[in-house]
Short mmCIF file of C-alpha atoms and ligand atoms in Angstrom, two decimals:
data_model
loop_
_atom_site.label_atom_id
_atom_site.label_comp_id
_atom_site.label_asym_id
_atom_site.label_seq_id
_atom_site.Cartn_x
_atom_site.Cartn_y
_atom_site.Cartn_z
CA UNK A 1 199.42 66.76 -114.43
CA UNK A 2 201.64 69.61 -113.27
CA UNK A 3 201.01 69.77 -109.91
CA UNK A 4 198.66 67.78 -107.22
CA UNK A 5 197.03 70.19 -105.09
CA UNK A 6 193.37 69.65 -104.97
CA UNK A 7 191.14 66.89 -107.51
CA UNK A 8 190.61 69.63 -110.09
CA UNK A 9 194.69 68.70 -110.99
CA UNK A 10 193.50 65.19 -111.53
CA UNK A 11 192.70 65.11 -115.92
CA UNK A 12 191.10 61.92 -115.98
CA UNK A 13 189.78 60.15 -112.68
CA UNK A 14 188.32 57.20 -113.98
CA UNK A 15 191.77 56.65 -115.84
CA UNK A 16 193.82 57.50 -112.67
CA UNK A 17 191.89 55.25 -110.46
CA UNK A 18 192.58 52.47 -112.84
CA UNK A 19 196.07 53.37 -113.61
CA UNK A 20 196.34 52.55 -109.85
CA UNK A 21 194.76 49.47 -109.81
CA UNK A 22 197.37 48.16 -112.52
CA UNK A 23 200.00 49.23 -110.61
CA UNK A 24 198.71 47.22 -107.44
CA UNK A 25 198.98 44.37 -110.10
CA UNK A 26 201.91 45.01 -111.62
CA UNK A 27 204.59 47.16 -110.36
CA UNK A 28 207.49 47.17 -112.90
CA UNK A 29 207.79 51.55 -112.90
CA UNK A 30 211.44 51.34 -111.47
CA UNK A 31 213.37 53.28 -114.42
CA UNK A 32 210.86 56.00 -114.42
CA UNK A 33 212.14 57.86 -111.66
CA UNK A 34 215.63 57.15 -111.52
CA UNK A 35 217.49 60.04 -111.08
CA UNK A 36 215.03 61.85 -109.43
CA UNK A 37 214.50 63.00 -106.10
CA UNK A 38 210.88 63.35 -104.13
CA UNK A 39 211.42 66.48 -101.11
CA UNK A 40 208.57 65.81 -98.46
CA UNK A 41 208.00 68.36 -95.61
CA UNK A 42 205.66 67.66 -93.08
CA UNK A 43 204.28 70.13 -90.56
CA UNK A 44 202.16 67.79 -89.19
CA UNK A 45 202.45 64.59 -87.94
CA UNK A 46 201.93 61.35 -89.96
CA UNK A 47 201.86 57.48 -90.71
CA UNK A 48 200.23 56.66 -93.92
CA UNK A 49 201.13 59.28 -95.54
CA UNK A 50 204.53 59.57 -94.92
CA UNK A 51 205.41 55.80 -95.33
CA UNK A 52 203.12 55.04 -98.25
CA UNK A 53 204.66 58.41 -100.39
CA UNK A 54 207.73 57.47 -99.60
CA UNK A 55 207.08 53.69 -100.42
CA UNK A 56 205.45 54.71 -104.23
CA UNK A 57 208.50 56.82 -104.85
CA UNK A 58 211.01 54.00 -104.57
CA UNK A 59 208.74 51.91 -106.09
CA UNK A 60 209.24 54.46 -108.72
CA UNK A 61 212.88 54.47 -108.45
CA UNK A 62 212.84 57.85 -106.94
CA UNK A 63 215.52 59.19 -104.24
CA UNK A 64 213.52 60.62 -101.52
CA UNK A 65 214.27 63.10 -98.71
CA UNK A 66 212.07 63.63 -95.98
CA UNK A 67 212.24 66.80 -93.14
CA UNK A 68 209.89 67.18 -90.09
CA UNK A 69 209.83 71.02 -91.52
CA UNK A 70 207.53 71.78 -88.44
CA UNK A 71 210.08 71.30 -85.63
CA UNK A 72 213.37 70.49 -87.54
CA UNK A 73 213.07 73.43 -89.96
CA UNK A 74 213.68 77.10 -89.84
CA UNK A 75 210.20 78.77 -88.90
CA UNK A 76 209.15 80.02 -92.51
CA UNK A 77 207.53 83.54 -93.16
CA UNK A 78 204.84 83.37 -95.75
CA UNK A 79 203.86 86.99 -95.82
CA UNK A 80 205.06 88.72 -99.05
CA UNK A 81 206.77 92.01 -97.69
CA UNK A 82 207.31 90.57 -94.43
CA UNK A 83 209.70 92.59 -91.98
CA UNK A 84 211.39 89.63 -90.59
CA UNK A 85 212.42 90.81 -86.94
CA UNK A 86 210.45 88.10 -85.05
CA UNK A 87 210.57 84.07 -84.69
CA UNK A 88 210.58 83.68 -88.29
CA UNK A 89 214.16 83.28 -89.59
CA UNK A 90 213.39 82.19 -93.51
CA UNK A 91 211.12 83.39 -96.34
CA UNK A 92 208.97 80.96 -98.70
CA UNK A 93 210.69 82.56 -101.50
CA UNK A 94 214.06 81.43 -100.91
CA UNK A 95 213.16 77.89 -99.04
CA UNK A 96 210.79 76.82 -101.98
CA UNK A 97 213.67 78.34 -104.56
CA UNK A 98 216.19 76.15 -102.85
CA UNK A 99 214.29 72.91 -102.24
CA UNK A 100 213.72 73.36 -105.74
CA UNK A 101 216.99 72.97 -106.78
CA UNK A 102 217.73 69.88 -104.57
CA UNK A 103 214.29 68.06 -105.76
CA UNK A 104 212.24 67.25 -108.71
CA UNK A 105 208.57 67.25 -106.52
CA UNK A 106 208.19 68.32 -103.67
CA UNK A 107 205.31 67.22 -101.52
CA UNK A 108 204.01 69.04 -98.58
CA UNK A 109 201.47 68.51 -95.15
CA UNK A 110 200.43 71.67 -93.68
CA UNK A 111 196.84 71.59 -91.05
CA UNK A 112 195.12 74.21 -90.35
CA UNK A 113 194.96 76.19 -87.65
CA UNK A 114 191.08 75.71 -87.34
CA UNK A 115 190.49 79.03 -85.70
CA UNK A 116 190.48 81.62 -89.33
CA UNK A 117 188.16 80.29 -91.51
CA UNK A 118 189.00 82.79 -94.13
CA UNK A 119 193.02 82.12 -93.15
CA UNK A 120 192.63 78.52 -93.50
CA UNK A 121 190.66 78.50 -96.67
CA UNK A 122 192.98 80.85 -98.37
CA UNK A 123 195.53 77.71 -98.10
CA UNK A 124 198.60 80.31 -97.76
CA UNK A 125 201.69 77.53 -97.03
CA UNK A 126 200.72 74.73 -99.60
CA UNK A 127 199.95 77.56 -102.08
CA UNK A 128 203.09 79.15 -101.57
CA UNK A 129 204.90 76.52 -102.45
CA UNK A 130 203.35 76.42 -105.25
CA UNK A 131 203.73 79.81 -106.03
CA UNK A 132 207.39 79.94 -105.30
CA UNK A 133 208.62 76.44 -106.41
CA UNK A 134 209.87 75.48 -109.86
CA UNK A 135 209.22 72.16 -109.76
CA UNK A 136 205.54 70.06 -108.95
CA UNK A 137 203.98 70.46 -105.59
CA UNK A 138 201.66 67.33 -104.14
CA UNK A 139 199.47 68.20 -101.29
CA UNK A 140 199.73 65.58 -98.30
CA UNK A 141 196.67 66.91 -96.71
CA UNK A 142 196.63 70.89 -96.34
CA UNK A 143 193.93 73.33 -94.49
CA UNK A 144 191.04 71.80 -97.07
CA UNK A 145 191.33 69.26 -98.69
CA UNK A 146 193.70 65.56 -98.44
CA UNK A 147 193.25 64.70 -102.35
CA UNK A 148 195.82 61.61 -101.92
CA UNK A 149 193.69 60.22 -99.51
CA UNK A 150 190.29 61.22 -101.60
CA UNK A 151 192.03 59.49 -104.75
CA UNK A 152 192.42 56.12 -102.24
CA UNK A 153 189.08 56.46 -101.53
CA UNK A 154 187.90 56.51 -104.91
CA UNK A 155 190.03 53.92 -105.55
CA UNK A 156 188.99 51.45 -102.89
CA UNK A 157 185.44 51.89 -103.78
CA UNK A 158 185.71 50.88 -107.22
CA UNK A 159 188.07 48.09 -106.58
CA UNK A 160 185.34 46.73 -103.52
CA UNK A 161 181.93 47.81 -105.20
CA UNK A 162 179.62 45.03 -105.96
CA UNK A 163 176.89 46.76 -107.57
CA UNK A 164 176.72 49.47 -110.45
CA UNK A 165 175.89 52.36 -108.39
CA UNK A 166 176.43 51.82 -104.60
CA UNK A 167 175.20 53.28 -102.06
CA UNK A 168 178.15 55.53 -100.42
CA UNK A 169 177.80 56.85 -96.92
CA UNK A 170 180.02 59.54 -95.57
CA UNK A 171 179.30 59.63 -91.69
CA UNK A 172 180.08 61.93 -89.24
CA UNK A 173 181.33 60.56 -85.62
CA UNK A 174 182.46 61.87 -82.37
CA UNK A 175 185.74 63.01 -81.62
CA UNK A 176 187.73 64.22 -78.11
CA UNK A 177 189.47 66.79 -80.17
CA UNK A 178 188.74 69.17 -82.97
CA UNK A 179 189.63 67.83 -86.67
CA UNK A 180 190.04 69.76 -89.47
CA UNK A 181 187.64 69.13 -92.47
CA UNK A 182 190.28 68.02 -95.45
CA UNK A 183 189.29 64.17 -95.33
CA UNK A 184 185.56 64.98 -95.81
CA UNK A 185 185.77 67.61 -97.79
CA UNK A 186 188.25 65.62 -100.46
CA UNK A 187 185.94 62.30 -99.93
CA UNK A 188 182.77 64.76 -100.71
CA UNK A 189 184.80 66.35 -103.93
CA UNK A 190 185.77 62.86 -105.35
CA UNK A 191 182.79 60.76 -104.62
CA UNK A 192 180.69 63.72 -106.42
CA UNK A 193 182.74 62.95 -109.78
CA UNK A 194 182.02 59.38 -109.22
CA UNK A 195 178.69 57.52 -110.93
CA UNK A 196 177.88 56.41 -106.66
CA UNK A 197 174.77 57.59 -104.72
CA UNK A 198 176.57 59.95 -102.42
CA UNK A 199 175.05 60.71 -99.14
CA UNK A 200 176.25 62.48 -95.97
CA UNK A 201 174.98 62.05 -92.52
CA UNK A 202 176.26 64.61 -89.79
CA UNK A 203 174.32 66.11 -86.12
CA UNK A 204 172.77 69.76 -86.86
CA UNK A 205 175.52 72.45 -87.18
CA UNK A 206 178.49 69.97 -88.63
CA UNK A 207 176.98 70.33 -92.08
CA UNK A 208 180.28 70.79 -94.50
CA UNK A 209 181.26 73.53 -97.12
CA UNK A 210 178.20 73.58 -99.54
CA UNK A 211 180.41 75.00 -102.13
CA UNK A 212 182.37 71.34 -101.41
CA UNK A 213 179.36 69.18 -101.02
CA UNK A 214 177.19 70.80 -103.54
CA UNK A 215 173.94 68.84 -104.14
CA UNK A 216 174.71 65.83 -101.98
CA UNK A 217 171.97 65.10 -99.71
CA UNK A 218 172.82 65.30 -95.80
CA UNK A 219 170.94 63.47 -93.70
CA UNK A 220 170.87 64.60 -89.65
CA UNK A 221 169.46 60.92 -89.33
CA UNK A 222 172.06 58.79 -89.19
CA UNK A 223 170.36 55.66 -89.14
CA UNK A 224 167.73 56.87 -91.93
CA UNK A 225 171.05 57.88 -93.80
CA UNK A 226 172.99 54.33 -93.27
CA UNK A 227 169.27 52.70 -94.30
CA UNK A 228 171.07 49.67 -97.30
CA UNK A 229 174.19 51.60 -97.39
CA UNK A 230 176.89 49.85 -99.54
CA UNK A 231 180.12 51.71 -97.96
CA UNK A 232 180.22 53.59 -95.24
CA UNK A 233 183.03 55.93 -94.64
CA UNK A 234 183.31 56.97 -91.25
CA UNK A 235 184.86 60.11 -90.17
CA UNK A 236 184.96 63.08 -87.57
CA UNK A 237 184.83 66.86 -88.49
CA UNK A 238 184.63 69.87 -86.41
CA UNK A 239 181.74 72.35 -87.05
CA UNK A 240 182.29 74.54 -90.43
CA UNK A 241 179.75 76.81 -89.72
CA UNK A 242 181.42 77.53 -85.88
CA UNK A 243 184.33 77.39 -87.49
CA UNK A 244 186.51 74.39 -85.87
CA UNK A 245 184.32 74.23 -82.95
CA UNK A 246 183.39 70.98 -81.13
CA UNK A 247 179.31 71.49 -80.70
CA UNK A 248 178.15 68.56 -78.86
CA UNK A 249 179.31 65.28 -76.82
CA UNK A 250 176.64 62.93 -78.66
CA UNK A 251 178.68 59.39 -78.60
CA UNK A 252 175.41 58.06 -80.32
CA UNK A 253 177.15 58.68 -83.50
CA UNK A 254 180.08 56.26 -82.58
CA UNK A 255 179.76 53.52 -85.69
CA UNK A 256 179.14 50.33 -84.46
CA UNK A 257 177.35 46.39 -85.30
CA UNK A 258 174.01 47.69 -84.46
CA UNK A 259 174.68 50.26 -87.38
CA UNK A 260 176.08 47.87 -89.66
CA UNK A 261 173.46 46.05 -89.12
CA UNK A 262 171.01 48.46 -90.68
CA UNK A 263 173.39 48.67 -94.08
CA UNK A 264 173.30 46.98 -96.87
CA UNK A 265 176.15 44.32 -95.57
CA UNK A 266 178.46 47.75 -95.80
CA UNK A 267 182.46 47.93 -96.77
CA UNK A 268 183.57 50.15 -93.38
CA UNK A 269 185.84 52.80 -94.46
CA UNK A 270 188.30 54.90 -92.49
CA UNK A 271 191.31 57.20 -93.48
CA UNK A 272 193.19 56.30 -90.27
CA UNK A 273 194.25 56.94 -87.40
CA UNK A 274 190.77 55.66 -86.06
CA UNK A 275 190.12 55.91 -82.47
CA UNK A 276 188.51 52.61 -81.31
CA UNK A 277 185.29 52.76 -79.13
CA UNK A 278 184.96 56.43 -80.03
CA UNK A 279 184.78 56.63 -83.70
CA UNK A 280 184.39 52.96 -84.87
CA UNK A 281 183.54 50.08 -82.28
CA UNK A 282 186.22 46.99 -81.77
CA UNK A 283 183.57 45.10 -83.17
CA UNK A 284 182.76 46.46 -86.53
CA UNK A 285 187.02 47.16 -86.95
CA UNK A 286 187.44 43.66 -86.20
CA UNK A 287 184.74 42.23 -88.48
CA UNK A 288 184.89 41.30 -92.07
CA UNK A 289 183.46 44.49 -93.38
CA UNK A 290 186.06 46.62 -92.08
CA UNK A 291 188.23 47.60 -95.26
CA UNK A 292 190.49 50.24 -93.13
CA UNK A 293 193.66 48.06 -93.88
CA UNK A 294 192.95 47.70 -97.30
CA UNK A 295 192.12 51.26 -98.06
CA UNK A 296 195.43 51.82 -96.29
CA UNK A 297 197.44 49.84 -98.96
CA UNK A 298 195.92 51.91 -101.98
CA UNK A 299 197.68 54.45 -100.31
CA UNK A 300 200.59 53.53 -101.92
CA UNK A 301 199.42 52.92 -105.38
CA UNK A 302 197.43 56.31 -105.28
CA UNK A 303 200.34 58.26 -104.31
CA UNK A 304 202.61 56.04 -106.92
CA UNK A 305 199.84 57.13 -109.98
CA UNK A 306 199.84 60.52 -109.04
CA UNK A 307 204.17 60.77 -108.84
CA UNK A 308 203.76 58.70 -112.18
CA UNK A 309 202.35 61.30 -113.70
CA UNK A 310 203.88 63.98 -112.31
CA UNK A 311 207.10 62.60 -113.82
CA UNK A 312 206.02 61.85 -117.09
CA UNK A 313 205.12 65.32 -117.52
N1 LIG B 401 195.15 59.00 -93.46
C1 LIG B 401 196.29 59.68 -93.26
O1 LIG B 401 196.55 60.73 -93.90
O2 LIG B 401 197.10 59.12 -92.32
P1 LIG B 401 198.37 59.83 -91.67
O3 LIG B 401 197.84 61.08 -90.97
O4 LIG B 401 198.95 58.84 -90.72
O5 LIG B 401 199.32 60.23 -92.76
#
């Protein structure tokens, strides 16, 4: 793996996931990252990602350095040729050249601005560091696409499925503000390249990327959709097609026991932070089938397996 900026990086998945699940078992990677130093810069706020990164590192044996490059940071210009006479005081080209020299992966959240579709999909600030840097770039969730997350995902399914082939559904809830598309799109990519029977359930005009969800049915039912669902994975999305628009006010899509009740005895998934009594109901959070702290843990080990190999290569 040279870099980790979207699930084509990722060689092997099936071997990745379970790379991940032996390191849940048994962590004994200190040496492999000694000397070594993990840069992350977030734009964006965070929890998980932040914490659990930082966690795998050290597990790892890594140093790690960690700037809030979005208010502690010199604004960066990312346009090549840029006349810099406004806000913007530093260039990509020398900031990725330098953080270069001071780490050995450096690891990256940048959102969206959800308002240029074409701006946001052309991913300019995680693939400028790319670009620019001399060492491996991870993504910690950029305009499209949150593959660490995606990789949890797929790991938390595999580790929890009870059947073959479950039954995996990705649904769409309400939201008071307007959320980028990354988690779903990554969850769509990944659960695609797994052997699951994917299936997507969003209102009319939140249907995602069809490059992203390809042949994966979606549902505008949600309880048809949820109808002896093994894992649900709950999430909100603003509209794709109006770009980063909020369309409607339905709280009918809010996830809750009467839902649960028409699954098959569902694993609730969640990529966190989950806004109780809007997205997910106390009740189902609070019940048995709620995995949301669990998936949170893998966290850790997917972010570890992805450094892991990073380093080794
Ligand atoms: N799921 C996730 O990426 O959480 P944070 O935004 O807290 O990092």
């Amino acid at each position: 793996m040279k870099n980790y900026i979207d699930l084509n990086d990722i060689e092997d998945l099936p071997a990745l996931i379970a790379e991940a699940i032996q390191l849940k078992k048994n962590n004994d990677q200190a040496q492999l990252g000694k000397g070594k130093t993990l840069g992350m810069l977030f734009f964006n706020a965070s929890l998980r990602t932040r914490l659990s990164t930082e966690k795998a590192a050290k597990l790892l044996g890594m140093e790690v350095m960690v700037m809030n490059a979005g208010t502690d940071g010199w604004a960066l210009e990312f346009e090549d040729g840029a006349v810099m006479n406004s806000d913007k005081a530093e260039h990509i080209k020398e900031a990725a050249a330098v953080l270069s020299q001071y780490c050995d992966i450096i690891a990256v959240r940048a959102f969206p601005g959800l308002k240029d579709k074409n701006k946001d999909e052309a991913e300019q600030v995680i693939n400028s560091f790319k670009k620019y840097a001399s060492v491996p770039v991870v993504n910690l969730e950029s305009a499209t696409g949150h593959p660490l997350q995606a990789l949890t995902d797929a790991i938390t399914v595999m580790e929890l499925k009870k059947t073959e082939k479950p039954k995996v559904v990705l649904t769409w809830a309400l939201h008071p503000r307007a959320l980028p598309q990354s988690v779903p799109n990554s969850f769509a990519d990944v659960m695609k390249r797994l052997d699951v029977d994917f299936v997507i359930t969003n209102p009319e005009g939140y249907d995602l990327d069809k490059r992203i969800t390809g042949d994966t049915p979606v549902v505008h039912d949600q309880k048809e959709a949820l109808k002896d669902a093994d894992f649900v994975y709950v999430k909100n999305w603003s509209s794709y097609d109006n770009y980063g628009q909020i369309l409607n006010s339905d709280e009918t899509w809010m996830f809750d026991l009467e839902k649960l009740k028409v699954t098959n005895n569902a694993s609730v998934m969640h990529c966190l932070p989950v806004r109780r009594n809007v997205v997910i109901a106390d009740e189902v959070l609070d019940s048995e089938n709620s995995k949301v702290i669990h998936q949170a843990n893998n966290r850790t080990f997917a972010a570890q397996a992805v450094l892991k190999n990073l380093l080794k290569s």
